[in-house]
Amino acid sequence: MKLPFKLDYLLVCLTAVVGIGCDHRAADMTEAKTPSAHIVPVPASMDVVDGELRFSAVIVQGGAAAPNAVRELEALLAGLNISTKDAAATPIQVQLVDDPALGEEGYRLVIDDAIHLSARTDVGLLHAVQSLRQLLPAQAQADYRLPQIVINDVPAYRWRGISLDVARSFLPVEYLEKHIDRMALFKLNRLHLHLTDDQGWRIEIKRYPKLVEIGGASAVKDGRAGYYTQEQLKHLVAYAQARGITIVPEVDMPGHVQAALASYNELACDDVSNLATYSGVEVGFSVFCLEKPDIVYPFVRNVLEEVVAIFPSTEIHVGGDEIKHPLYADFVARTTRMVDDMGRTAIVWEEGSVADMKPNVLLQLWNDDYAIDAAVAKGHPLILSPCSYLYIDHGNYAGQPGADWCRKEGVPLKRLYGFDPAPFKSAVGIEAALWTEFVHTDASADDHLWPRLAAVAEIAWSPAGQRSYDGFVQRMGALRPQLDAMGVHYYAEPDLGWADAKPAH
Ligand code: TNX
């Protein structure tokens, strides 16, 4: 039952006769009167009606054709101890609707005297559930109040990603599961795993067991070694898929391959059989022996065949960064064609644009000023990862220990939020990157990822007209308890007002 404002106010004043002044309590009450709507990324359209919905129990109706959204919704309700058993309780209606305006991922969330979630797809409904999660408190309460609201929301970009470098330093499966849940809270939908590099090979390839026996046992200095079995990766793929997230694998070639050369020496030109693994932080020194195509290409094909059998992602990343070699362009052309023959679409880092490739091959831009126009004119779509905005191995603040080669002042939250993808007309979206030469623990990964990934999500999802750093600061600031509830060891960002208070962990 909703109390009229005056009565609320009167009750507060009456109950506060002793001690605390009425003003202070009344201000609190006014604050609580209209529960606020803090959503990140900010929805494309949101009308907050003057009113609220109070409830302590709900009944979920519909949703048979949206099993993932219903599972996520039920987990949300269970986590908040909200009963779903009482048929007389507030309805939560979950509905698939055929509204083309919602696209593949859009949704509608209406709160009046019930809660209505609708979308064209299970994924759209998953996003609706995440918005509802953000509107609710992060901790269980006796009863709940939500603002009456009408949200119509669709993403600006289809690609809203984060790349994790698990090759320099390994991240365990349990961490990746948690990370996927956190991505889902902010409607991020692409998890790019940089699975191989000089310092480590992290994906089991059954035809080449030494890749993980040798390459999986190495890591960057002070980093973690390890590898994922194919079973573990399939599990992660399914876990992510059930949360609306696609895992995009990267096998980086033909450079950044010391771990592979150390495992299978014949892939190198050196006529030796004792190539060592590498734990330094230099780049650009290793390469497959492109002068031995009869050895290199069967290897590449066999590896990619196992990769595509694990990962259903339409896009498969084949690397191609930081290597100068006369046969480089030919390698990229052949490898992207191989991916195409396997029924998938290749992604290569920007340098790959020198190769003669089908125009649907995606280029991932990482140097802010890389001359990409000619490749765009050929039709290649872009994934935007300009390092001075989106390389979050760089510091949250100037002087934070770690990478600073791209921007010595680091990539503070405000800087990142200021990235404008609009000039890149052929962009499918944006992707931040966490390289791990200097990020060796789960806590350090959290510190680099959060809250900056929430800003990535907003740039990628929300229309430019709705975005402002002040608005983001206010909304994200208020969502801190959600990160606490998930156990995130985030950076206590001063801009969000988080620096003074002690995090809950
Ligand atoms: C550049 S970005 C790299 C990585 C490093 C990173 C460190 C790219 C395609 N290559 O190999 O880890 O800088 O910030």
Short mmCIF file of C-alpha atoms and ligand atoms in Angstrom, two decimals:
data_model
loop_
_atom_site.label_atom_id
_atom_site.label_comp_id
_atom_site.label_asym_id
_atom_site.label_seq_id
_atom_site.Cartn_x
_atom_site.Cartn_y
_atom_site.Cartn_z
CA MET A 1 0.00 0.00 0.00
CA LYS A 2 1.36 3.36 -1.01
CA LEU A 3 1.18 6.17 1.51
CA PRO A 4 0.44 9.65 0.24
CA PHE A 5 3.48 11.86 0.68
CA LYS A 6 2.02 14.09 3.38
CA LEU A 7 1.06 11.15 5.54
CA ASP A 8 4.53 9.65 5.14
CA TYR A 9 6.06 12.92 6.17
CA LEU A 10 3.72 13.26 9.16
CA LEU A 11 4.55 9.75 10.36
CA VAL A 12 8.24 10.52 10.15
CA CYS A 13 7.78 13.70 12.16
CA LEU A 14 5.67 11.93 14.75
CA THR A 15 8.07 9.08 15.20
CA ALA A 16 11.00 11.44 15.35
CA VAL A 17 9.71 13.68 18.13
CA VAL A 18 12.53 12.71 20.40
CA GLY A 19 16.11 13.33 19.48
CA ILE A 20 16.74 13.71 15.79
CA GLY A 21 15.14 16.71 14.19
CA CYS A 22 12.28 16.32 11.83
CA ASP A 23 14.08 18.05 8.97
CA HIS A 24 16.83 15.51 8.65
CA ARG A 25 14.49 12.54 8.76
CA ALA A 26 12.08 14.22 6.41
CA ALA A 27 14.88 14.74 3.93
CA ASP A 28 15.76 11.05 4.15
CA MET A 29 12.14 10.14 3.68
CA THR A 30 11.79 12.42 0.70
CA GLU A 31 14.84 10.70 -0.74
CA ALA A 32 13.28 7.32 -0.13
CA LYS A 33 9.90 8.52 -1.37
CA THR A 34 10.79 8.12 -4.99
CA PRO A 35 13.15 5.19 -5.28
CA SER A 36 15.79 6.28 -7.72
CA ALA A 37 16.50 4.69 -11.07
CA HIS A 38 20.24 4.19 -11.40
CA ILE A 39 20.96 2.13 -14.46
CA VAL A 40 24.30 1.63 -16.20
CA PRO A 41 24.42 1.66 -19.17
CA VAL A 42 21.84 4.43 -19.24
CA PRO A 43 18.81 3.22 -21.23
CA ALA A 44 17.99 4.63 -24.64
CA SER A 45 14.68 5.86 -23.25
CA MET A 46 13.43 5.92 -19.68
CA ASP A 47 10.41 7.70 -18.20
CA VAL A 48 10.13 7.72 -14.45
CA VAL A 49 6.50 8.14 -13.51
CA ASP A 50 5.63 9.78 -10.20
CA GLY A 51 4.84 6.79 -8.09
CA GLU A 52 6.23 3.56 -6.79
CA LEU A 53 5.55 -0.13 -6.53
CA ARG A 54 5.92 -1.77 -3.12
CA PHE A 55 6.09 -5.51 -2.70
CA SER A 56 7.54 -8.27 -0.61
CA ALA A 57 6.54 -11.26 -2.73
CA VAL A 58 6.20 -11.78 -6.46
CA ILE A 59 4.83 -14.34 -8.83
CA VAL A 60 6.65 -14.92 -12.13
CA GLN A 61 4.29 -15.35 -15.06
CA GLY A 62 5.20 -16.48 -18.59
CA GLY A 63 8.70 -16.84 -19.90
CA ALA A 64 8.51 -20.49 -20.98
CA ALA A 65 10.31 -19.56 -24.21
CA ALA A 66 13.00 -17.56 -22.41
CA PRO A 67 14.67 -20.10 -20.12
CA ASN A 68 17.86 -18.13 -19.52
CA ALA A 69 16.08 -14.92 -18.56
CA VAL A 70 13.75 -16.81 -16.23
CA ARG A 71 16.67 -18.61 -14.61
CA GLU A 72 18.48 -15.31 -14.09
CA LEU A 73 15.32 -13.69 -12.74
CA GLU A 74 14.70 -16.53 -10.31
CA ALA A 75 18.31 -16.37 -9.12
CA LEU A 76 17.95 -12.62 -8.59
CA LEU A 77 14.76 -13.07 -6.56
CA ALA A 78 16.20 -15.94 -4.53
CA GLY A 79 19.31 -13.90 -3.76
CA LEU A 80 17.10 -11.15 -2.33
CA ASN A 81 14.86 -13.60 -0.42
CA ILE A 82 11.85 -12.48 -2.42
CA SER A 83 9.18 -15.14 -2.22
CA THR A 84 7.83 -16.39 -5.55
CA LYS A 85 5.30 -18.82 -4.15
CA ASP A 86 2.35 -16.60 -3.29
CA ALA A 87 -0.17 -16.44 -6.16
CA ALA A 88 -1.64 -13.21 -4.76
CA ALA A 89 1.72 -11.46 -4.90
CA THR A 90 2.91 -8.80 -7.35
CA PRO A 91 3.18 -10.28 -10.84
CA ILE A 92 6.39 -10.21 -12.85
CA GLN A 93 5.33 -10.84 -16.41
CA VAL A 94 7.97 -12.20 -18.76
CA GLN A 95 6.96 -12.01 -22.38
CA LEU A 96 8.43 -12.53 -25.83
CA VAL A 97 6.94 -9.98 -28.21
CA ASP A 98 7.36 -9.57 -31.94
CA ASP A 99 8.41 -5.94 -32.01
CA PRO A 100 11.12 -5.33 -34.64
CA ALA A 101 12.08 -2.04 -32.96
CA LEU A 102 13.62 -4.06 -30.12
CA GLY A 103 16.10 -5.84 -32.39
CA GLU A 104 17.99 -8.88 -31.14
CA GLU A 105 18.97 -7.48 -27.76
CA GLY A 106 16.51 -4.69 -26.93
CA TYR A 107 13.91 -4.94 -24.19
CA ARG A 108 11.09 -3.11 -22.51
CA LEU A 109 10.72 -2.85 -18.74
CA VAL A 110 7.54 -1.35 -17.36
CA ILE A 111 6.81 -1.02 -13.67
CA ASP A 112 3.27 0.03 -12.72
CA ASP A 113 1.26 -2.09 -10.31
CA ALA A 114 3.17 -5.05 -11.70
CA ILE A 115 6.55 -5.60 -13.35
CA HIS A 116 6.51 -6.28 -17.08
CA LEU A 117 9.57 -7.50 -18.96
CA SER A 118 9.34 -7.94 -22.71
CA ALA A 119 11.75 -8.50 -25.59
CA ARG A 120 11.98 -10.34 -28.88
CA THR A 121 14.57 -12.77 -27.58
CA ASP A 122 15.76 -14.55 -24.46
CA VAL A 123 18.87 -12.34 -24.62
CA GLY A 124 16.76 -9.17 -24.66
CA LEU A 125 14.89 -10.45 -21.62
CA LEU A 126 18.21 -11.19 -19.89
CA HIS A 127 19.08 -7.52 -20.32
CA ALA A 128 15.70 -6.55 -18.87
CA VAL A 129 16.43 -8.71 -15.82
CA GLN A 130 19.79 -6.96 -15.36
CA SER A 131 18.11 -3.55 -15.43
CA LEU A 132 15.66 -4.81 -12.82
CA ARG A 133 18.60 -6.08 -10.76
CA GLN A 134 20.14 -2.60 -10.79
CA LEU A 135 16.84 -1.00 -9.76
CA LEU A 136 16.60 -3.32 -6.77
CA PRO A 137 18.87 -3.09 -3.73
CA ALA A 138 21.87 -5.41 -3.71
CA GLN A 139 21.00 -6.85 -0.29
CA ALA A 140 17.83 -8.58 0.93
CA GLN A 141 15.23 -6.44 2.68
CA ALA A 142 11.87 -7.01 4.33
CA ASP A 143 10.07 -5.33 1.48
CA TYR A 144 10.95 -3.61 -1.74
CA ARG A 145 10.06 -0.40 -3.50
CA LEU A 146 10.61 0.33 -7.15
CA PRO A 147 9.97 3.51 -9.10
CA GLN A 148 7.13 3.37 -11.58
CA ILE A 149 8.96 3.47 -14.81
CA VAL A 150 8.82 2.84 -18.54
CA ILE A 151 12.09 1.78 -20.18
CA ASN A 152 12.53 1.12 -23.89
CA ASP A 153 16.09 0.12 -24.44
CA VAL A 154 18.23 -1.04 -27.35
CA PRO A 155 22.02 -1.12 -27.71
CA ALA A 156 23.86 1.33 -29.94
CA TYR A 157 26.44 -1.33 -30.88
CA ARG A 158 26.21 -5.07 -31.29
CA TRP A 159 29.80 -5.58 -30.06
CA ARG A 160 30.40 -4.57 -26.44
CA GLY A 161 33.52 -6.36 -25.40
CA ILE A 162 36.46 -6.92 -23.16
CA SER A 163 39.59 -8.80 -24.10
CA LEU A 164 41.36 -10.68 -21.34
CA ASP A 165 44.97 -11.68 -21.88
CA VAL A 166 45.09 -15.06 -20.17
CA ALA A 167 48.34 -15.90 -21.98
CA ARG A 168 50.82 -13.64 -20.18
CA SER A 169 49.21 -14.52 -16.87
CA PHE A 170 46.52 -17.15 -16.49
CA LEU A 171 43.07 -16.46 -15.07
CA PRO A 172 41.33 -19.48 -13.53
CA VAL A 173 37.96 -20.78 -14.75
CA GLU A 174 36.28 -19.71 -11.49
CA TYR A 175 37.44 -16.15 -12.07
CA LEU A 176 36.15 -16.17 -15.64
CA GLU A 177 32.73 -17.37 -14.44
CA LYS A 178 32.52 -14.51 -11.98
CA HIS A 179 33.73 -12.15 -14.66
CA ILE A 180 30.99 -13.30 -17.02
CA ASP A 181 28.34 -12.57 -14.35
CA ARG A 182 29.77 -9.09 -13.87
CA MET A 183 29.86 -8.44 -17.61
CA ALA A 184 26.21 -9.50 -17.83
CA LEU A 185 25.20 -6.99 -15.14
CA PHE A 186 26.36 -4.23 -17.49
CA LYS A 187 25.07 -5.85 -20.70
CA LEU A 188 28.56 -6.45 -22.12
CA ASN A 189 28.30 -9.26 -24.66
CA ARG A 190 31.72 -10.24 -26.05
CA LEU A 191 34.44 -11.88 -23.99
CA HIS A 192 37.56 -12.06 -26.14
CA LEU A 193 40.12 -14.48 -24.71
CA HIS A 194 43.70 -13.87 -25.84
CA LEU A 195 44.61 -17.52 -25.42
CA THR A 196 48.15 -17.66 -26.77
CA ASP A 197 51.22 -15.47 -26.73
CA ASP A 198 54.96 -15.68 -26.23
CA GLN A 199 54.65 -16.33 -22.51
CA GLY A 200 51.98 -19.02 -22.54
CA TRP A 201 49.65 -21.30 -24.51
CA ARG A 202 46.37 -21.74 -22.61
CA ILE A 203 44.09 -23.83 -24.83
CA GLU A 204 44.32 -27.60 -24.98
CA ILE A 205 44.79 -28.78 -28.57
CA LYS A 206 44.44 -32.55 -28.66
CA ARG A 207 46.58 -33.04 -31.78
CA TYR A 208 49.44 -31.10 -30.20
CA PRO A 209 49.53 -32.01 -26.51
CA LYS A 210 52.91 -30.35 -25.89
CA LEU A 211 51.33 -26.93 -26.48
CA VAL A 212 49.86 -27.07 -22.99
CA GLU A 213 52.44 -29.40 -21.46
CA ILE A 214 55.22 -26.97 -22.29
CA GLY A 215 53.52 -23.75 -23.38
CA GLY A 216 50.89 -24.03 -20.64
CA ALA A 217 53.51 -24.37 -17.95
CA SER A 218 55.10 -21.00 -18.62
CA ALA A 219 53.99 -17.45 -17.84
CA VAL A 220 55.29 -13.93 -17.64
CA LYS A 221 57.67 -13.33 -14.70
CA ASP A 222 55.64 -13.44 -11.46
CA GLY A 223 52.50 -14.33 -13.45
CA ARG A 224 50.40 -17.48 -13.29
CA ALA A 225 50.87 -20.47 -15.60
CA GLY A 226 48.08 -22.90 -16.45
CA TYR A 227 45.74 -23.89 -19.25
CA TYR A 228 42.12 -24.68 -19.98
CA THR A 229 41.04 -28.12 -21.06
CA GLN A 230 38.62 -28.31 -23.95
CA GLU A 231 35.96 -29.48 -21.50
CA GLN A 232 36.51 -26.42 -19.33
CA LEU A 233 36.30 -24.13 -22.34
CA LYS A 234 33.08 -25.76 -23.53
CA HIS A 235 31.67 -25.27 -20.06
CA LEU A 236 32.66 -21.59 -20.12
CA VAL A 237 31.14 -21.14 -23.57
CA ALA A 238 27.82 -22.53 -22.32
CA TYR A 239 28.00 -20.53 -19.08
CA ALA A 240 28.54 -17.34 -21.07
CA GLN A 241 25.91 -18.17 -23.68
CA ALA A 242 23.31 -18.64 -20.97
CA ARG A 243 24.07 -15.06 -19.91
CA GLY A 244 23.93 -13.51 -23.38
CA ILE A 245 27.69 -13.46 -23.86
CA THR A 246 29.75 -14.85 -26.73
CA ILE A 247 33.30 -15.97 -26.03
CA VAL A 248 35.57 -14.99 -28.91
CA PRO A 249 38.81 -17.00 -28.96
CA GLU A 250 42.10 -15.60 -30.18
CA VAL A 251 45.05 -17.64 -31.28
CA ASP A 252 47.70 -15.02 -31.99
CA MET A 253 49.77 -15.75 -35.12
CA PRO A 254 52.22 -15.62 -36.88
CA GLY A 255 54.08 -13.58 -34.22
CA HIS A 256 53.72 -13.75 -30.43
CA VAL A 257 54.28 -17.50 -30.67
CA GLN A 258 57.30 -18.33 -28.50
CA ALA A 259 55.21 -20.71 -26.35
CA ALA A 260 54.24 -22.65 -29.48
CA LEU A 261 57.83 -22.66 -30.82
CA ALA A 262 59.13 -23.93 -27.49
CA SER A 263 56.53 -26.72 -27.58
CA TYR A 264 57.03 -27.69 -31.25
CA ASN A 265 60.49 -26.52 -32.32
CA GLU A 266 59.85 -27.44 -35.96
CA LEU A 267 57.53 -24.40 -36.25
CA ALA A 268 60.60 -22.19 -35.91
CA CYS A 269 63.25 -21.51 -38.54
CA ASP A 270 66.09 -22.13 -36.09
CA ASP A 271 67.40 -25.59 -36.64
CA VAL A 272 67.47 -26.46 -32.95
CA SER A 273 65.52 -28.66 -30.58
CA ASN A 274 65.86 -26.82 -27.32
CA LEU A 275 63.91 -23.62 -27.78
CA ALA A 276 63.02 -22.17 -24.42
CA THR A 277 59.80 -20.65 -23.15
CA TYR A 278 59.79 -16.94 -22.42
CA SER A 279 58.85 -14.95 -19.35
CA GLY A 280 59.90 -11.42 -20.31
CA VAL A 281 57.69 -8.56 -21.46
CA GLU A 282 59.19 -7.73 -24.85
CA VAL A 283 57.06 -8.10 -27.97
CA GLY A 284 57.73 -8.73 -31.64
CA PHE A 285 60.63 -11.21 -31.49
CA SER A 286 59.04 -14.58 -32.30
CA VAL A 287 57.47 -15.80 -35.54
CA PHE A 288 56.41 -19.04 -37.17
CA CYS A 289 58.83 -20.07 -39.89
CA LEU A 290 56.78 -18.76 -42.80
CA GLU A 291 59.42 -20.13 -45.17
CA LYS A 292 58.26 -23.63 -44.17
CA PRO A 293 54.60 -23.50 -45.33
CA ASP A 294 54.30 -27.28 -45.39
CA ILE A 295 54.88 -27.36 -41.65
CA VAL A 296 53.23 -24.12 -40.57
CA TYR A 297 49.92 -24.21 -42.47
CA PRO A 298 48.86 -27.75 -41.53
CA PHE A 299 49.58 -26.80 -37.92
CA VAL A 300 47.50 -23.62 -38.22
CA ARG A 301 44.62 -25.48 -39.85
CA ASN A 302 44.62 -28.29 -37.30
CA VAL A 303 44.67 -25.86 -34.40
CA LEU A 304 41.88 -23.74 -35.87
CA GLU A 305 39.76 -26.82 -36.50
CA GLU A 306 39.86 -27.64 -32.80
CA VAL A 307 39.25 -24.00 -31.89
CA VAL A 308 36.08 -23.75 -33.98
CA ALA A 309 34.86 -27.05 -32.59
CA ILE A 310 35.00 -25.57 -29.07
CA PHE A 311 33.78 -22.03 -29.74
CA PRO A 312 30.53 -21.46 -31.64
CA SER A 313 31.37 -17.74 -32.02
CA THR A 314 30.82 -16.50 -35.57
CA GLU A 315 34.04 -14.50 -35.24
CA ILE A 316 37.42 -16.11 -34.60
CA HIS A 317 40.44 -13.92 -33.84
CA VAL A 318 43.71 -14.95 -35.48
CA GLY A 319 45.91 -12.18 -34.09
CA GLY A 320 48.40 -10.77 -36.57
CA ASP A 321 49.89 -8.06 -34.38
CA GLU A 322 53.37 -6.64 -34.05
CA ILE A 323 55.25 -8.56 -36.63
CA LYS A 324 57.31 -7.48 -39.60
CA HIS A 325 58.01 -10.22 -42.14
CA PRO A 326 58.00 -10.32 -45.95
CA LEU A 327 55.50 -13.21 -45.91
CA TYR A 328 53.27 -11.67 -43.22
CA ALA A 329 50.52 -10.38 -45.54
CA ASP A 330 50.36 -13.75 -47.28
CA PHE A 331 50.04 -15.53 -43.92
CA VAL A 332 47.17 -13.29 -42.81
CA ALA A 333 45.40 -13.71 -46.16
CA ARG A 334 45.69 -17.51 -46.02
CA THR A 335 44.74 -17.80 -42.38
CA THR A 336 41.67 -15.57 -42.65
CA ARG A 337 40.59 -17.58 -45.70
CA MET A 338 40.99 -20.78 -43.67
CA VAL A 339 38.65 -19.37 -41.04
CA ASP A 340 36.22 -18.45 -43.79
CA ASP A 341 36.38 -21.99 -45.18
CA MET A 342 35.43 -23.23 -41.73
CA GLY A 343 32.25 -21.16 -41.92
CA ARG A 344 33.40 -18.40 -39.59
CA THR A 345 34.61 -14.81 -39.92
CA ALA A 346 38.15 -13.85 -38.99
CA ILE A 347 39.23 -10.91 -36.86
CA VAL A 348 42.79 -9.59 -37.12
CA TRP A 349 44.55 -6.77 -35.35
CA GLU A 350 44.83 -3.58 -37.44
CA GLU A 351 48.21 -4.50 -38.98
CA GLY A 352 46.46 -7.31 -40.85
CA SER A 353 44.81 -4.67 -43.03
CA VAL A 354 47.81 -4.93 -45.40
CA ALA A 355 46.65 -8.39 -46.44
CA ASP A 356 44.35 -9.16 -49.33
CA MET A 357 41.28 -10.44 -47.49
CA LYS A 358 37.54 -10.80 -47.93
CA PRO A 359 35.95 -7.49 -46.93
CA ASN A 360 33.95 -9.08 -44.11
CA VAL A 361 37.14 -9.77 -42.10
CA LEU A 362 37.02 -7.55 -39.01
CA LEU A 363 39.94 -5.33 -38.07
CA GLN A 364 40.62 -4.53 -34.44
CA LEU A 365 42.01 -1.02 -34.15
CA TRP A 366 44.42 -0.50 -31.27
CA ASN A 367 46.78 2.38 -32.09
CA ASP A 368 44.83 5.63 -31.86
CA ASP A 369 46.33 7.06 -35.03
CA TYR A 370 46.65 3.94 -37.18
CA ALA A 371 45.84 4.75 -40.82
CA ILE A 372 42.79 2.55 -41.22
CA ASP A 373 40.81 4.50 -43.85
CA ALA A 374 41.98 2.51 -46.84
CA ALA A 375 40.94 -0.76 -45.18
CA VAL A 376 37.59 0.71 -44.18
CA ALA A 377 37.10 1.80 -47.81
CA LYS A 378 37.59 -1.86 -48.79
CA GLY A 379 34.64 -2.68 -46.54
CA HIS A 380 36.30 -4.08 -43.41
CA PRO A 381 34.23 -3.51 -40.27
CA LEU A 382 36.08 -2.27 -37.19
CA ILE A 383 36.25 -3.26 -33.55
CA LEU A 384 37.45 -0.17 -31.71
CA SER A 385 40.12 -0.60 -29.02
CA PRO A 386 42.20 2.59 -29.23
CA CYS A 387 44.84 2.13 -26.58
CA SER A 388 44.79 5.61 -25.08
CA TYR A 389 41.12 5.09 -24.12
CA LEU A 390 40.55 1.37 -23.88
CA TYR A 391 43.78 -0.33 -22.80
CA ILE A 392 42.93 -0.88 -19.20
CA ASP A 393 46.19 -2.60 -18.41
CA HIS A 394 47.08 1.09 -18.14
CA GLY A 395 46.55 2.75 -14.78
CA ASN A 396 43.33 3.97 -13.25
CA TYR A 397 45.45 7.02 -12.46
CA ALA A 398 48.80 8.43 -13.57
CA GLY A 399 51.58 6.56 -11.84
CA GLN A 400 49.69 3.36 -11.01
CA PRO A 401 52.32 0.67 -11.47
CA GLY A 402 52.01 -1.26 -14.72
CA ALA A 403 51.78 -0.50 -18.43
CA ASP A 404 51.96 3.12 -19.58
CA TRP A 405 53.50 2.87 -23.06
CA CYS A 406 50.40 4.18 -24.82
CA ARG A 407 49.49 6.94 -22.39
CA LYS A 408 51.79 7.86 -19.55
CA GLU A 409 48.89 9.45 -17.61
CA GLY A 410 47.12 6.09 -17.61
CA VAL A 411 43.48 5.68 -18.63
CA PRO A 412 41.41 7.20 -15.84
CA LEU A 413 37.67 6.55 -15.80
CA LYS A 414 36.84 10.02 -17.11
CA ARG A 415 39.28 9.69 -19.99
CA LEU A 416 37.82 6.33 -20.96
CA TYR A 417 34.25 7.62 -20.74
CA GLY A 418 35.18 10.40 -23.15
CA PHE A 419 35.86 8.00 -26.03
CA ASP A 420 33.52 8.79 -28.90
CA PRO A 421 33.01 5.92 -31.34
CA ALA A 422 30.76 7.99 -33.63
CA PRO A 423 33.42 9.02 -36.21
CA PHE A 424 34.08 5.35 -36.99
CA LYS A 425 31.14 4.70 -39.25
CA SER A 426 32.00 1.08 -39.96
CA ALA A 427 32.49 0.10 -36.31
CA VAL A 428 30.54 -2.88 -35.02
CA GLY A 429 31.39 -1.80 -31.51
CA ILE A 430 34.08 -1.29 -28.94
CA GLU A 431 36.28 -3.53 -26.86
CA ALA A 432 38.55 -2.75 -23.93
CA ALA A 433 41.70 -4.84 -23.40
CA LEU A 434 43.31 -6.08 -20.23
CA TRP A 435 46.86 -7.20 -21.03
CA THR A 436 48.47 -9.00 -18.18
CA GLU A 437 52.22 -8.47 -18.32
CA PHE A 438 51.81 -6.67 -14.99
CA VAL A 439 48.43 -7.97 -13.81
CA HIS A 440 48.99 -11.28 -12.06
CA THR A 441 46.18 -11.84 -9.58
CA ASP A 442 42.38 -11.90 -9.58
CA ALA A 443 42.39 -8.85 -7.31
CA SER A 444 44.64 -6.90 -9.65
CA ALA A 445 42.45 -7.87 -12.62
CA ASP A 446 39.39 -6.60 -10.71
CA ASP A 447 41.17 -3.38 -9.85
CA HIS A 448 41.93 -2.74 -13.51
CA LEU A 449 38.55 -3.85 -14.85
CA TRP A 450 36.15 -2.16 -12.44
CA PRO A 451 34.61 0.37 -12.54
CA ARG A 452 36.12 1.15 -15.95
CA LEU A 453 34.27 -1.67 -17.70
CA ALA A 454 30.98 -0.10 -16.68
CA ALA A 455 32.04 2.99 -18.66
CA VAL A 456 32.93 0.77 -21.62
CA ALA A 457 29.46 -0.73 -21.42
CA GLU A 458 27.83 2.67 -21.43
CA ILE A 459 29.76 3.99 -24.44
CA ALA A 460 28.92 0.83 -26.36
CA TRP A 461 25.25 0.54 -25.36
CA SER A 462 23.85 4.00 -24.76
CA PRO A 463 23.04 6.60 -27.43
CA ALA A 464 25.35 9.62 -27.38
CA GLY A 465 22.44 11.92 -26.53
CA GLN A 466 21.85 10.11 -23.22
CA ARG A 467 25.49 9.99 -22.15
CA SER A 468 27.21 12.43 -19.82
CA TYR A 469 30.05 11.83 -17.42
CA ASP A 470 28.17 13.58 -14.61
CA GLY A 471 25.17 11.33 -15.13
CA PHE A 472 27.40 8.27 -15.28
CA VAL A 473 29.19 9.26 -12.09
CA GLN A 474 25.93 9.67 -10.26
CA ARG A 475 24.41 6.40 -11.49
CA MET A 476 27.56 4.28 -11.23
CA GLY A 477 28.37 5.79 -7.86
CA ALA A 478 25.05 4.49 -6.60
CA LEU A 479 25.68 0.99 -7.95
CA ARG A 480 28.67 0.36 -5.72
CA PRO A 481 26.70 -2.04 -3.50
CA GLN A 482 26.03 -4.21 -6.57
CA LEU A 483 29.79 -4.62 -7.10
CA ASP A 484 30.27 -5.23 -3.37
CA ALA A 485 27.58 -7.91 -3.43
CA MET A 486 29.47 -9.64 -6.24
CA GLY A 487 32.72 -9.47 -4.30
CA VAL A 488 34.48 -7.28 -6.87
CA HIS A 489 37.83 -5.94 -5.72
CA TYR A 490 37.31 -2.73 -7.72
CA TYR A 491 39.45 0.36 -7.77
CA ALA A 492 37.97 2.83 -5.24
CA GLU A 493 37.54 5.53 -7.87
CA PRO A 494 37.54 9.02 -6.32
CA ASP A 495 35.35 10.44 -9.11
CA LEU A 496 32.60 8.08 -7.95
CA GLY A 497 33.01 9.11 -4.35
CA TRP A 498 34.37 5.68 -3.50
CA ALA A 499 37.81 6.71 -2.27
CA ASP A 500 36.85 7.79 1.24
CA ALA A 501 34.74 4.83 2.29
CA LYS A 502 36.14 1.40 2.90
CA PRO A 503 34.92 -1.22 0.45
CA ALA A 504 32.86 -4.01 1.96
CA HIS A 505 35.55 -6.64 1.40
C1 TNX B 1 50.33 -4.19 -27.31
S1 TNX B 1 47.71 -4.55 -28.59
C2 TNX B 1 50.07 -5.51 -27.63
C3 TNX B 1 50.15 -6.54 -26.60
C4 TNX B 1 50.69 -5.99 -25.30
C5 TNX B 1 50.08 -4.64 -25.02
C6 TNX B 1 50.48 -4.07 -23.69
C7 TNX B 1 48.40 -5.59 -29.29
C8 TNX B 1 47.69 -6.10 -30.43
N1 TNX B 1 49.61 -5.94 -28.85
O1 TNX B 1 50.91 -7.61 -27.04
O2 TNX B 1 50.36 -6.89 -24.29
O3 TNX B 1 50.40 -3.76 -26.04
O4 TNX B 1 49.75 -2.92 -23.37
#
